[in-house]
Amino acid sequence: MILRPGLLLVLILTALLGCAAPAPAVYDIQITGGLVYDGESVEPQNADIFIAGDRIVFVGDPKTGNATAKTIIDATGLIVAPGFIDPHTHTLSDVLFNQNGNHLAGYLTQGVTTVVAGNDGGGPVRVGETLVAAEKRGLGPNFALFVGHGTLRGEVLGRENRPPTESELEEMKSRLDQALIDGALGLSTGLYYAPASYAGIDEITSLAEVAARHDALYETHIRDESSYSIGLISAIEEALEIGRRSGAAVHIAHIKALGVDVWGQSERVIALIEAAQSEGLTVTADQYPWSASGTRISNALIPNWAKADSDEAMHARLRAPENQERLLTEIAENLRKRGGPDAILLVARDDGLPSRTLTVEAAEMQLDPVQAAIEIVIGGDARIASFNMQDQDIERFMVQPWVMTSSDGTNGHPRKFASFPRKYRTYVEEKSVLPLADFINRSSSLTADSLNLCQRGRLVPGHYADVVAFDPDRFGPVADFSNPSERSIGVEYLFVNGEAAIIDGQLSDTLNGRSLRRGECQTPEETQS
Ligand SMILES: [Zn+2]
């Protein structure tokens, strides 16, 4: 008989209380009859899981443990796995401001028990306060944050297109340092986006050194995922060089080869990353399983030089007669890279209009697509889905052992509601690109370990009881590009810190998520006393 630490504790306590024979331990929850993937092993096991308070206390054959539970969950026919961890979302405003948005039901129904926000350089600087405020409002899943370089730079330099002075850089470093002390997972950058794009490698390296001192990640939406400026390969090289110089572990956000000019370059990107890993650098990446990215039309098409200083300044540049020739040429070129106006779908429209392509929208406006794009930006911008990736690249990245699952969820794109179920349904079940265990492990333990989220991502005694049980025949997406906000189906049970967020396929009202801080570990006794 193998005694697990939690069980051992109970047996010792029972003995101390003077019982002649140990009475059966009574835990809170027993999940019985499921096929258990623990988040790390390749082979599943038929096992029961016992939960006490917010922790897993036993995983194995219940007969060896002489234990019972107040609530017994019949998971016969279900896959039981660690709740999924999504390392790249845009849930910060949902969590802080939306009515009921903090429930994040669209993530729970994907089997996600932890969401990370603050990516792409957009994370808040006051991480400590934000984490406290988020938990106070109530959270469906657990919640963690990156501190954003774009926000830091904006606070200190505004949108100015220049390097920081020495004192400005010191100010950015000291604010970053505090955010990391307060539990940020690392520094995120969005070097593709203005004004962060105005930052050079020295500025980013100085900041990444601060992250390295805290053993925190350098997480980056790289400067170019396509052929906009320095090109995909040079942008990957830049990210790796920042890791090399600063000593920080590097995490490439939503790895992809965006646009016709760089299709097929996944092979070279993988070779570069593997070479860096064999030098001793820690390099990971995440990926959403869709061929369309999601952004604003301004980010996709308007050149960065036009965006400096303020929206008003950008609008004036877009109108200025002397800029027209350059603008029309560069926007047409950006449109070509992304597959033309048929490959740009305007989504999540404020006026409630259905999604439609830039081709159709431009015809309606009686403009050519390039001029229509300028007018849309001046009129307040719009969200788009941009169909710009090739299956071969997506699959080549997906099978790498250092690539984890993410959603990068944004409004108007089904990835916010269906990334994990889609990866399972399309790439595990239909195309057999990934074995089920790899999908699970790269949606749980790989993510927890890379982000330094303590006692998460595995079904083992002592870990927090974040558990998903899904029906392998039903688990799948419902959302698509016409109906991007439909919740996914097939998660029968979901536990967040030991409380059920989904029971019998139905969402509960429970808000048991917590704000998580980098490397924060507590023994079960500390939390359960
Ligand atoms: Zn991004």
Short mmCIF file of C-alpha atoms and ligand atoms in Angstrom, two decimals:
data_model
loop_
_atom_site.label_atom_id
_atom_site.label_comp_id
_atom_site.label_asym_id
_atom_site.label_seq_id
_atom_site.Cartn_x
_atom_site.Cartn_y
_atom_site.Cartn_z
CA MET A 1 0.00 0.00 0.00
CA ILE A 2 1.34 3.40 -0.95
CA LEU A 3 0.66 6.16 1.54
CA ARG A 4 0.31 9.63 0.06
CA PRO A 5 1.23 12.62 2.24
CA GLY A 6 -2.37 13.84 2.72
CA LEU A 7 -3.62 10.41 3.63
CA LEU A 8 -0.70 9.80 5.94
CA LEU A 9 -1.53 12.99 7.79
CA VAL A 10 -5.12 11.88 8.29
CA LEU A 11 -4.03 8.45 9.48
CA ILE A 12 -1.61 9.96 11.97
CA LEU A 13 -4.25 12.36 13.24
CA THR A 14 -6.70 9.48 13.57
CA ALA A 15 -4.15 7.51 15.56
CA LEU A 16 -3.40 10.49 17.81
CA LEU A 17 -7.09 10.86 18.57
CA GLY A 18 -6.87 7.44 20.15
CA CYS A 19 -8.91 5.23 17.85
CA ALA A 20 -7.84 1.62 18.01
CA ALA A 21 -8.45 1.04 14.29
CA PRO A 22 -8.27 3.96 11.85
CA ALA A 23 -11.78 5.07 10.96
CA PRO A 24 -12.33 5.75 7.26
CA ALA A 25 -11.21 9.25 6.35
CA VAL A 26 -14.10 11.41 5.17
CA TYR A 27 -13.05 13.91 2.54
CA ASP A 28 -15.15 16.53 0.80
CA ILE A 29 -15.26 15.15 -2.74
CA GLN A 30 -14.51 11.85 -4.43
CA ILE A 31 -14.32 11.82 -8.24
CA THR A 32 -14.76 8.18 -9.12
CA GLY A 33 -14.65 6.02 -12.21
CA GLY A 34 -12.92 8.43 -14.60
CA LEU A 35 -9.89 7.93 -16.79
CA VAL A 36 -7.28 10.15 -15.13
CA TYR A 37 -4.57 12.06 -16.98
CA ASP A 38 -2.44 13.61 -14.25
CA GLY A 39 -0.98 16.42 -16.41
CA GLU A 40 2.45 14.87 -16.70
CA SER A 41 2.30 11.14 -17.46
CA VAL A 42 1.77 9.87 -20.96
CA GLU A 43 -0.43 6.96 -19.85
CA PRO A 44 -3.76 7.55 -18.11
CA GLN A 45 -4.88 5.53 -15.10
CA ASN A 46 -8.22 4.38 -13.77
CA ALA A 47 -8.18 6.19 -10.48
CA ASP A 48 -10.28 8.07 -7.97
CA ILE A 49 -9.44 11.56 -6.82
CA PHE A 50 -10.18 12.74 -3.30
CA ILE A 51 -10.41 16.43 -2.50
CA ALA A 52 -10.31 18.03 0.95
CA GLY A 53 -10.87 21.78 1.15
CA ASP A 54 -8.99 23.35 -1.74
CA ARG A 55 -6.54 20.46 -2.23
CA ILE A 56 -6.17 17.10 -3.85
CA VAL A 57 -5.34 14.63 -1.08
CA PHE A 58 -5.31 11.27 -2.83
CA VAL A 59 -5.16 9.93 -6.39
CA GLY A 60 -5.35 6.19 -6.88
CA ASP A 61 -7.35 3.08 -6.11
CA PRO A 62 -9.87 4.04 -3.41
CA LYS A 63 -9.74 0.58 -1.84
CA THR A 64 -6.15 1.18 -0.72
CA GLY A 65 -7.09 4.35 1.10
CA ASN A 66 -10.08 3.32 3.24
CA ALA A 67 -11.55 6.74 2.52
CA THR A 68 -15.00 8.10 1.71
CA ALA A 69 -16.33 11.54 0.82
CA LYS A 70 -19.35 13.71 1.52
CA THR A 71 -19.93 14.25 -2.21
CA ILE A 72 -19.30 11.52 -4.76
CA ILE A 73 -18.95 12.50 -8.42
CA ASP A 74 -19.51 9.71 -10.92
CA ALA A 75 -17.00 10.33 -13.71
CA THR A 76 -17.57 7.04 -15.52
CA GLY A 77 -16.80 7.52 -19.20
CA LEU A 78 -15.18 10.92 -18.60
CA ILE A 79 -11.61 12.11 -18.99
CA VAL A 80 -10.35 13.64 -15.73
CA ALA A 81 -7.45 16.08 -16.03
CA PRO A 82 -5.90 19.12 -14.36
CA GLY A 83 -7.97 22.23 -15.09
CA PHE A 84 -6.47 23.96 -18.11
CA ILE A 85 -4.29 27.05 -17.73
CA ASP A 86 -4.55 29.72 -20.41
CA PRO A 87 -1.31 31.75 -20.52
CA HIS A 88 -2.57 34.45 -22.90
CA THR A 89 -6.00 36.10 -22.58
CA HIS A 90 -7.45 39.57 -22.73
CA THR A 91 -9.69 39.16 -19.69
CA LEU A 92 -8.41 42.07 -17.60
CA SER A 93 -11.32 44.38 -18.46
CA ASP A 94 -13.83 41.52 -18.10
CA VAL A 95 -12.46 40.83 -14.65
CA LEU A 96 -12.31 44.44 -13.47
CA PHE A 97 -15.32 46.08 -15.11
CA ASN A 98 -17.88 43.83 -16.79
CA GLN A 99 -21.11 43.01 -15.04
CA ASN A 100 -20.72 39.26 -14.40
CA GLY A 101 -17.70 39.30 -16.69
CA ASN A 102 -15.63 38.17 -13.73
CA HIS A 103 -17.41 34.82 -13.94
CA LEU A 104 -15.60 34.26 -17.28
CA ALA A 105 -18.07 31.48 -18.06
CA GLY A 106 -16.73 31.18 -21.61
CA TYR A 107 -13.42 30.04 -20.16
CA LEU A 108 -14.89 27.71 -17.55
CA THR A 109 -16.84 25.90 -20.28
CA GLN A 110 -13.54 25.27 -22.08
CA GLY A 111 -12.22 23.50 -18.98
CA VAL A 112 -10.00 26.45 -18.08
CA THR A 113 -9.41 26.99 -14.34
CA THR A 114 -6.69 29.68 -14.59
CA VAL A 115 -6.47 32.64 -16.97
CA VAL A 116 -3.47 34.89 -17.42
CA ALA A 117 -3.87 38.49 -18.59
CA GLY A 118 -1.64 41.49 -19.18
CA ASN A 119 0.02 40.02 -22.28
CA ASP A 120 1.19 41.86 -25.41
CA GLY A 121 2.73 44.64 -23.32
CA GLY A 122 -0.71 45.76 -22.12
CA GLY A 123 -0.62 44.55 -18.51
CA PRO A 124 -1.15 46.98 -15.66
CA VAL A 125 1.83 48.43 -13.82
CA ARG A 126 0.18 48.29 -10.41
CA VAL A 127 -0.05 44.52 -10.38
CA GLY A 128 -0.46 44.13 -6.63
CA GLU A 129 -3.52 46.38 -6.41
CA THR A 130 -5.02 44.89 -9.53
CA LEU A 131 -4.74 41.32 -8.23
CA VAL A 132 -6.38 42.31 -4.96
CA ALA A 133 -9.20 44.17 -6.76
CA ALA A 134 -9.81 41.22 -9.09
CA GLU A 135 -10.18 38.71 -6.29
CA LYS A 136 -12.39 41.09 -4.34
CA ARG A 137 -14.87 41.30 -7.24
CA GLY A 138 -14.97 37.52 -7.40
CA LEU A 139 -13.35 35.31 -10.01
CA GLY A 140 -14.64 32.28 -11.88
CA PRO A 141 -11.22 30.87 -12.76
CA ASN A 142 -7.95 31.80 -11.05
CA PHE A 143 -6.29 34.91 -12.39
CA ALA A 144 -2.66 35.97 -12.88
CA LEU A 145 -0.97 38.92 -14.55
CA PHE A 146 2.00 40.04 -16.55
CA VAL A 147 3.24 43.60 -16.15
CA GLY A 148 3.16 45.29 -19.55
CA HIS A 149 6.07 47.11 -21.16
CA GLY A 150 3.65 49.15 -23.29
CA THR A 151 1.87 50.41 -20.18
CA LEU A 152 5.14 51.11 -18.37
CA ARG A 153 6.51 53.02 -21.35
CA GLY A 154 3.24 54.89 -21.80
CA GLU A 155 3.29 56.03 -18.15
CA VAL A 156 6.83 57.34 -18.44
CA LEU A 157 7.18 58.45 -22.09
CA GLY A 158 3.64 58.68 -23.44
CA ARG A 159 3.43 57.72 -27.10
CA GLU A 160 6.67 59.43 -28.06
CA ASN A 161 8.74 57.89 -30.82
CA ARG A 162 12.19 58.02 -29.14
CA PRO A 163 14.35 56.05 -26.71
CA PRO A 164 13.96 56.78 -22.99
CA THR A 165 16.48 58.98 -21.19
CA GLU A 166 18.54 57.34 -18.49
CA SER A 167 16.27 58.59 -15.73
CA GLU A 168 13.16 57.51 -17.62
CA LEU A 169 14.62 54.02 -18.01
CA GLU A 170 15.43 53.92 -14.28
CA GLU A 171 11.85 54.92 -13.53
CA MET A 172 10.51 52.12 -15.75
CA LYS A 173 12.84 49.63 -14.07
CA SER A 174 11.80 50.61 -10.59
CA ARG A 175 8.06 50.35 -11.39
CA LEU A 176 8.69 46.99 -13.03
CA ASP A 177 10.62 45.81 -10.00
CA GLN A 178 7.69 46.64 -7.73
CA ALA A 179 5.21 44.84 -10.01
CA LEU A 180 7.39 41.74 -9.91
CA ILE A 181 7.68 41.93 -6.13
CA ASP A 182 3.87 42.10 -6.07
CA GLY A 183 3.55 38.83 -7.98
CA ALA A 184 3.58 39.57 -11.73
CA LEU A 185 4.50 36.48 -13.75
CA GLY A 186 6.98 38.48 -15.77
CA LEU A 187 7.40 41.32 -18.22
CA SER A 188 5.24 41.22 -21.34
CA THR A 189 6.00 43.17 -24.48
CA GLY A 190 4.07 43.90 -27.65
CA LEU A 191 6.89 45.15 -29.83
CA TYR A 192 4.73 44.99 -32.93
CA TYR A 193 2.42 47.66 -31.55
CA ALA A 194 3.06 51.38 -31.44
CA PRO A 195 4.26 52.97 -29.17
CA ALA A 196 6.08 49.84 -27.83
CA SER A 197 7.50 49.35 -31.32
CA TYR A 198 9.56 52.51 -30.77
CA ALA A 199 11.57 50.66 -28.12
CA GLY A 200 14.92 49.22 -29.18
CA ILE A 201 16.64 46.06 -28.00
CA ASP A 202 18.73 47.88 -25.35
CA GLU A 203 15.66 49.28 -23.61
CA ILE A 204 13.98 45.87 -23.57
CA THR A 205 17.15 44.10 -22.43
CA SER A 206 17.54 46.47 -19.45
CA LEU A 207 13.98 45.72 -18.41
CA ALA A 208 14.29 41.97 -19.02
CA GLU A 209 17.31 42.01 -16.66
CA VAL A 210 14.95 43.13 -13.89
CA ALA A 211 12.65 40.19 -14.73
CA ALA A 212 15.64 37.83 -14.70
CA ARG A 213 16.63 39.01 -11.21
CA HIS A 214 13.20 37.87 -10.01
CA ASP A 215 13.44 34.61 -11.95
CA ALA A 216 10.44 35.86 -13.94
CA LEU A 217 9.63 35.47 -17.63
CA TYR A 218 10.29 37.72 -20.56
CA GLU A 219 7.04 37.21 -22.53
CA THR A 220 6.77 38.77 -25.97
CA HIS A 221 4.49 39.42 -28.87
CA ILE A 222 7.50 39.72 -31.15
CA ARG A 223 8.31 42.76 -33.25
CA ASP A 224 7.28 41.11 -36.50
CA GLU A 225 5.35 37.86 -37.02
CA SER A 226 5.30 38.53 -40.74
CA SER A 227 7.20 40.77 -43.15
CA TYR A 228 6.14 44.18 -41.83
CA SER A 229 9.45 45.50 -40.52
CA ILE A 230 12.42 43.30 -39.60
CA GLY A 231 10.67 40.04 -40.59
CA LEU A 232 9.67 36.95 -38.61
CA ILE A 233 13.11 35.36 -38.42
CA SER A 234 14.88 38.51 -37.20
CA ALA A 235 12.10 39.12 -34.68
CA ILE A 236 12.60 35.61 -33.24
CA GLU A 237 16.35 36.25 -33.17
CA GLU A 238 15.75 39.51 -31.31
CA ALA A 239 13.63 37.77 -28.66
CA LEU A 240 16.27 35.08 -28.15
CA GLU A 241 19.04 37.70 -27.99
CA ILE A 242 17.13 39.55 -25.26
CA GLY A 243 17.00 36.27 -23.32
CA ARG A 244 20.69 35.65 -23.91
CA ARG A 245 21.76 39.15 -22.79
CA SER A 246 19.38 39.52 -19.86
CA GLY A 247 19.36 35.97 -18.52
CA ALA A 248 15.56 35.84 -18.50
CA ALA A 249 13.57 32.85 -19.73
CA VAL A 250 11.89 33.76 -23.03
CA HIS A 251 8.28 33.03 -23.89
CA ILE A 252 7.05 33.69 -27.43
CA ALA A 253 3.37 34.65 -27.41
CA HIS A 254 0.98 33.01 -29.92
CA ILE A 255 3.73 31.63 -32.12
CA LYS A 256 2.83 31.78 -35.80
CA ALA A 257 3.93 32.57 -39.36
CA LEU A 258 1.60 35.40 -40.31
CA GLY A 259 0.97 36.11 -43.97
CA VAL A 260 1.90 34.74 -47.36
CA ASP A 261 5.46 36.11 -47.31
CA VAL A 262 6.49 33.97 -44.32
CA TRP A 263 4.45 30.82 -44.81
CA GLY A 264 6.71 27.80 -44.32
CA GLN A 265 9.17 29.68 -42.08
CA SER A 266 7.96 27.70 -39.02
CA GLU A 267 10.76 25.25 -39.77
CA ARG A 268 13.47 27.91 -39.41
CA VAL A 269 11.81 29.41 -36.33
CA ILE A 270 11.78 26.00 -34.63
CA ALA A 271 15.43 25.40 -35.54
CA LEU A 272 16.44 28.77 -34.07
CA ILE A 273 14.56 28.11 -30.83
CA GLU A 274 15.97 24.61 -30.49
CA ALA A 275 19.49 25.96 -31.03
CA ALA A 276 18.94 28.54 -28.28
CA GLN A 277 17.60 25.83 -25.96
CA SER A 278 20.66 23.71 -26.55
CA GLU A 279 22.81 26.72 -25.61
CA GLY A 280 21.03 26.68 -22.25
CA LEU A 281 18.33 29.30 -22.76
CA THR A 282 14.85 28.52 -21.50
CA VAL A 283 12.46 29.17 -24.39
CA THR A 284 8.76 28.33 -24.54
CA ALA A 285 5.80 29.49 -26.62
CA ASP A 286 2.03 29.35 -26.67
CA GLN A 287 -0.32 28.96 -29.60
CA TYR A 288 -4.02 29.33 -30.34
CA PRO A 289 -5.37 26.67 -32.70
CA TRP A 290 -6.87 28.86 -35.41
CA SER A 291 -5.73 30.06 -38.84
CA ALA A 292 -7.15 33.54 -38.25
CA SER A 293 -5.61 36.07 -35.90
CA GLY A 294 -7.66 38.78 -34.24
CA THR A 295 -6.76 42.43 -33.84
CA ARG A 296 -7.86 45.94 -34.81
CA ILE A 297 -7.81 47.00 -38.43
CA SER A 298 -5.44 49.83 -37.45
CA ASN A 299 -2.94 47.32 -36.05
CA ALA A 300 -3.17 45.14 -39.15
CA LEU A 301 -2.96 47.78 -41.85
CA ILE A 302 -1.86 51.25 -40.69
CA PRO A 303 1.94 51.72 -40.66
CA ASN A 304 3.44 52.44 -37.23
CA TRP A 305 5.02 55.77 -38.24
CA ALA A 306 1.52 57.18 -38.63
CA LYS A 307 0.50 56.26 -35.06
CA ALA A 308 2.87 58.35 -32.91
CA ASP A 309 1.78 60.78 -30.17
CA SER A 310 -2.04 60.44 -30.07
CA ASP A 311 -5.14 59.32 -31.98
CA GLU A 312 -5.70 62.91 -33.12
CA ALA A 313 -2.17 63.08 -34.51
CA MET A 314 -2.70 59.75 -36.26
CA HIS A 315 -5.98 60.94 -37.80
CA ALA A 316 -4.30 64.11 -39.01
CA ARG A 317 -1.52 62.06 -40.64
CA LEU A 318 -4.11 59.79 -42.27
CA ARG A 319 -5.83 62.88 -43.73
CA ALA A 320 -2.74 64.90 -44.75
CA PRO A 321 -2.52 65.16 -48.55
CA GLU A 322 1.29 64.87 -48.51
CA ASN A 323 1.02 61.45 -46.81
CA GLN A 324 -1.52 59.91 -49.18
CA GLU A 325 0.80 58.33 -51.69
CA ARG A 326 2.97 56.64 -49.06
CA LEU A 327 -0.06 55.58 -47.00
CA LEU A 328 -1.96 54.08 -49.92
CA THR A 329 1.11 52.13 -51.02
CA GLU A 330 1.98 50.83 -47.56
CA ILE A 331 -1.60 49.92 -46.60
CA ALA A 332 -2.09 48.11 -49.92
CA GLU A 333 1.12 46.20 -49.24
CA ASN A 334 0.00 45.28 -45.69
CA LEU A 335 -3.31 44.09 -47.10
CA ARG A 336 -1.51 41.92 -49.66
CA LYS A 337 0.58 40.27 -46.91
CA ARG A 338 -2.61 39.34 -45.08
CA GLY A 339 -4.26 37.78 -48.11
CA GLY A 340 -6.24 40.74 -49.47
CA PRO A 341 -9.58 42.28 -48.45
CA ASP A 342 -11.43 38.93 -48.68
CA ALA A 343 -9.24 37.59 -45.86
CA ILE A 344 -10.15 40.45 -43.48
CA LEU A 345 -13.41 39.95 -41.60
CA LEU A 346 -14.83 42.90 -39.64
CA VAL A 347 -16.20 41.44 -36.38
CA ALA A 348 -17.68 42.44 -33.00
CA ARG A 349 -19.19 45.55 -34.48
CA ASP A 350 -20.56 48.21 -32.17
CA ASP A 351 -23.46 48.91 -34.48
CA GLY A 352 -24.56 45.28 -34.20
CA LEU A 353 -24.02 44.63 -37.91
CA PRO A 354 -23.11 41.07 -38.86
CA SER A 355 -19.46 40.24 -39.52
CA ARG A 356 -18.45 40.92 -43.10
CA THR A 357 -15.32 41.07 -45.21
CA LEU A 358 -13.45 44.26 -46.00
CA THR A 359 -14.33 43.64 -49.66
CA VAL A 360 -18.06 43.80 -48.90
CA GLU A 361 -17.69 46.69 -46.45
CA ALA A 362 -15.66 48.75 -48.94
CA ALA A 363 -18.23 48.15 -51.71
CA GLU A 364 -20.94 49.35 -49.34
CA MET A 365 -18.89 52.50 -48.60
CA GLN A 366 -18.24 52.96 -52.33
CA LEU A 367 -14.50 53.10 -51.68
CA ASP A 368 -11.64 50.84 -52.59
CA PRO A 369 -10.53 48.59 -49.69
CA VAL A 370 -7.46 50.69 -48.80
CA GLN A 371 -9.44 53.93 -48.56
CA ALA A 372 -12.21 52.13 -46.72
CA ALA A 373 -9.66 50.92 -44.16
CA ILE A 374 -8.47 54.51 -43.56
CA GLU A 375 -12.04 55.73 -43.09
CA ILE A 376 -12.83 52.89 -40.68
CA VAL A 377 -9.78 53.79 -38.56
CA ILE A 378 -10.65 57.49 -38.52
CA GLY A 379 -14.25 56.57 -37.67
CA GLY A 380 -13.13 54.83 -34.47
CA ASP A 381 -11.38 51.64 -35.64
CA ALA A 382 -12.82 48.11 -35.78
CA ARG A 383 -11.96 44.60 -34.65
CA ILE A 384 -11.09 42.10 -37.34
CA ALA A 385 -10.43 38.41 -37.81
CA SER A 386 -7.53 38.15 -40.25
CA PHE A 387 -7.17 34.80 -42.05
CA ASN A 388 -3.43 34.67 -42.52
CA MET A 389 -1.99 31.35 -41.33
CA GLN A 390 -1.28 28.03 -43.01
CA ASP A 391 -2.22 24.66 -41.49
CA GLN A 392 1.23 23.23 -42.05
CA ASP A 393 2.86 25.93 -39.91
CA ILE A 394 0.17 25.65 -37.23
CA GLU A 395 0.69 21.90 -36.94
CA ARG A 396 4.48 22.09 -37.05
CA PHE A 397 4.46 24.49 -34.09
CA MET A 398 1.77 22.55 -32.24
CA VAL A 399 3.76 19.32 -31.92
CA GLN A 400 6.77 20.97 -30.30
CA PRO A 401 7.09 19.91 -26.65
CA TRP A 402 7.69 23.54 -25.61
CA VAL A 403 4.46 24.88 -27.18
CA MET A 404 1.46 25.21 -24.86
CA THR A 405 -2.21 25.90 -25.56
CA SER A 406 -3.58 29.45 -25.31
CA SER A 407 -6.64 31.35 -26.51
CA ASP A 408 -5.46 34.95 -26.95
CA GLY A 409 -9.21 35.45 -26.58
CA THR A 410 -10.66 38.68 -27.92
CA ASN A 411 -14.22 39.73 -28.67
CA GLY A 412 -15.54 38.75 -32.08
CA HIS A 413 -13.17 35.78 -32.50
CA PRO A 414 -14.31 32.27 -31.46
CA ARG A 415 -10.91 31.66 -29.84
CA LYS A 416 -12.20 33.40 -26.70
CA PHE A 417 -14.86 30.71 -26.24
CA ALA A 418 -13.48 27.62 -27.96
CA SER A 419 -9.68 27.34 -28.19
CA PHE A 420 -9.11 24.37 -25.86
CA PRO A 421 -12.13 22.38 -27.13
CA ARG A 422 -11.17 23.13 -30.73
CA LYS A 423 -7.60 21.96 -30.24
CA TYR A 424 -8.95 18.73 -28.73
CA ARG A 425 -11.64 18.16 -31.35
CA THR A 426 -9.68 19.14 -34.47
CA TYR A 427 -6.06 18.34 -33.68
CA VAL A 428 -6.39 15.41 -31.23
CA GLU A 429 -9.56 13.65 -32.41
CA GLU A 430 -9.96 14.47 -36.10
CA LYS A 431 -6.44 15.02 -37.42
CA SER A 432 -4.44 13.05 -34.81
CA VAL A 433 -1.75 15.75 -34.80
CA LEU A 434 -1.33 15.39 -31.02
CA PRO A 435 -1.98 12.49 -28.62
CA LEU A 436 -4.54 13.30 -25.93
CA ALA A 437 -1.94 13.20 -23.13
CA ASP A 438 0.22 15.76 -24.95
CA PHE A 439 -2.75 18.08 -25.41
CA ILE A 440 -3.54 17.83 -21.69
CA ASN A 441 0.06 18.13 -20.47
CA ARG A 442 0.69 21.16 -22.67
CA SER A 443 -2.49 22.77 -21.39
CA SER A 444 -1.62 22.22 -17.72
CA SER A 445 1.77 21.25 -16.24
CA LEU A 446 3.91 22.77 -19.00
CA THR A 447 2.06 26.04 -18.54
CA ALA A 448 2.16 26.00 -14.74
CA ASP A 449 5.88 25.21 -14.71
CA SER A 450 6.76 27.84 -17.32
CA LEU A 451 4.78 30.56 -15.55
CA ASN A 452 5.96 29.45 -12.10
CA LEU A 453 2.45 28.86 -10.79
CA CYS A 454 3.01 26.80 -7.69
CA GLN A 455 1.01 23.62 -6.97
CA ARG A 456 -1.09 23.95 -10.13
CA GLY A 457 -1.26 21.97 -13.34
CA ARG A 458 -1.04 18.39 -11.98
CA LEU A 459 -3.39 15.95 -10.34
CA VAL A 460 -1.19 14.94 -7.43
CA PRO A 461 -1.69 15.08 -3.65
CA GLY A 462 -0.89 18.50 -2.23
CA HIS A 463 -1.80 20.39 -5.38
CA TYR A 464 -4.80 22.70 -5.54
CA ALA A 465 -7.95 20.94 -6.66
CA ASP A 466 -8.33 22.52 -10.11
CA VAL A 467 -9.87 19.62 -11.99
CA VAL A 468 -11.77 19.19 -15.26
CA ALA A 469 -13.86 16.15 -16.20
CA PHE A 470 -15.00 16.15 -19.82
CA ASP A 471 -16.92 13.80 -22.08
CA PRO A 472 -14.48 12.76 -24.82
CA ASP A 473 -17.32 12.26 -27.31
CA ARG A 474 -18.87 15.67 -26.76
CA PHE A 475 -16.08 18.05 -25.72
CA GLY A 476 -15.84 20.53 -28.56
CA PRO A 477 -16.44 24.06 -29.80
CA VAL A 478 -19.79 25.59 -30.68
CA ALA A 479 -18.51 29.10 -31.48
CA ASP A 480 -17.47 29.94 -35.03
CA PHE A 481 -16.81 33.15 -36.93
CA SER A 482 -20.54 33.80 -37.42
CA ASN A 483 -21.36 33.12 -33.76
CA PRO A 484 -18.11 33.75 -31.91
CA SER A 485 -19.54 33.94 -28.39
CA GLU A 486 -21.19 30.53 -28.08
CA ARG A 487 -19.98 28.53 -25.10
CA SER A 488 -18.26 25.23 -25.72
CA ILE A 489 -19.81 21.91 -24.67
CA GLY A 490 -18.69 18.68 -23.08
CA VAL A 491 -17.19 19.77 -19.74
CA GLU A 492 -19.31 17.83 -17.23
CA TYR A 493 -17.49 18.87 -14.05
CA LEU A 494 -15.04 21.61 -13.26
CA PHE A 495 -13.49 22.31 -9.87
CA VAL A 496 -11.65 25.51 -9.02
CA ASN A 497 -9.78 25.34 -5.70
CA GLY A 498 -11.99 22.45 -4.66
CA GLU A 499 -15.37 24.07 -5.42
CA ALA A 500 -17.54 23.04 -8.35
CA ALA A 501 -17.85 25.72 -11.06
CA ILE A 502 -19.61 23.23 -13.38
CA ILE A 503 -21.77 20.33 -12.14
CA ASP A 504 -23.52 17.89 -14.48
CA GLY A 505 -22.62 20.14 -17.41
CA GLN A 506 -24.26 23.19 -15.77
CA LEU A 507 -22.46 26.30 -14.57
CA SER A 508 -22.83 26.97 -10.86
CA ASP A 509 -22.81 30.45 -9.31
CA THR A 510 -19.58 29.74 -7.49
CA LEU A 511 -16.82 32.31 -7.77
CA ASN A 512 -13.97 30.43 -6.18
CA GLY A 513 -11.07 31.63 -8.34
CA ARG A 514 -8.12 33.35 -6.70
CA SER A 515 -5.51 35.82 -7.78
CA LEU A 516 -2.26 33.94 -8.22
CA ARG A 517 1.23 35.34 -7.71
CA ARG A 518 4.45 34.09 -9.26
CA GLY A 519 6.03 31.32 -7.23
CA GLU A 520 3.65 31.68 -4.31
CA CYS A 521 3.46 28.31 -2.58
CA GLN A 522 1.51 27.38 0.50
CA THR A 523 1.37 24.09 2.29
CA PRO A 524 -2.17 22.66 2.51
CA GLU A 525 -2.11 23.10 6.30
CA GLU A 526 -1.57 26.86 5.91
CA THR A 527 -4.65 27.28 3.77
CA GLN A 528 -6.91 24.84 5.57
CA SER A 529 -6.29 25.83 9.16
ZN ZN B 1 -0.45 39.42 -29.16
#
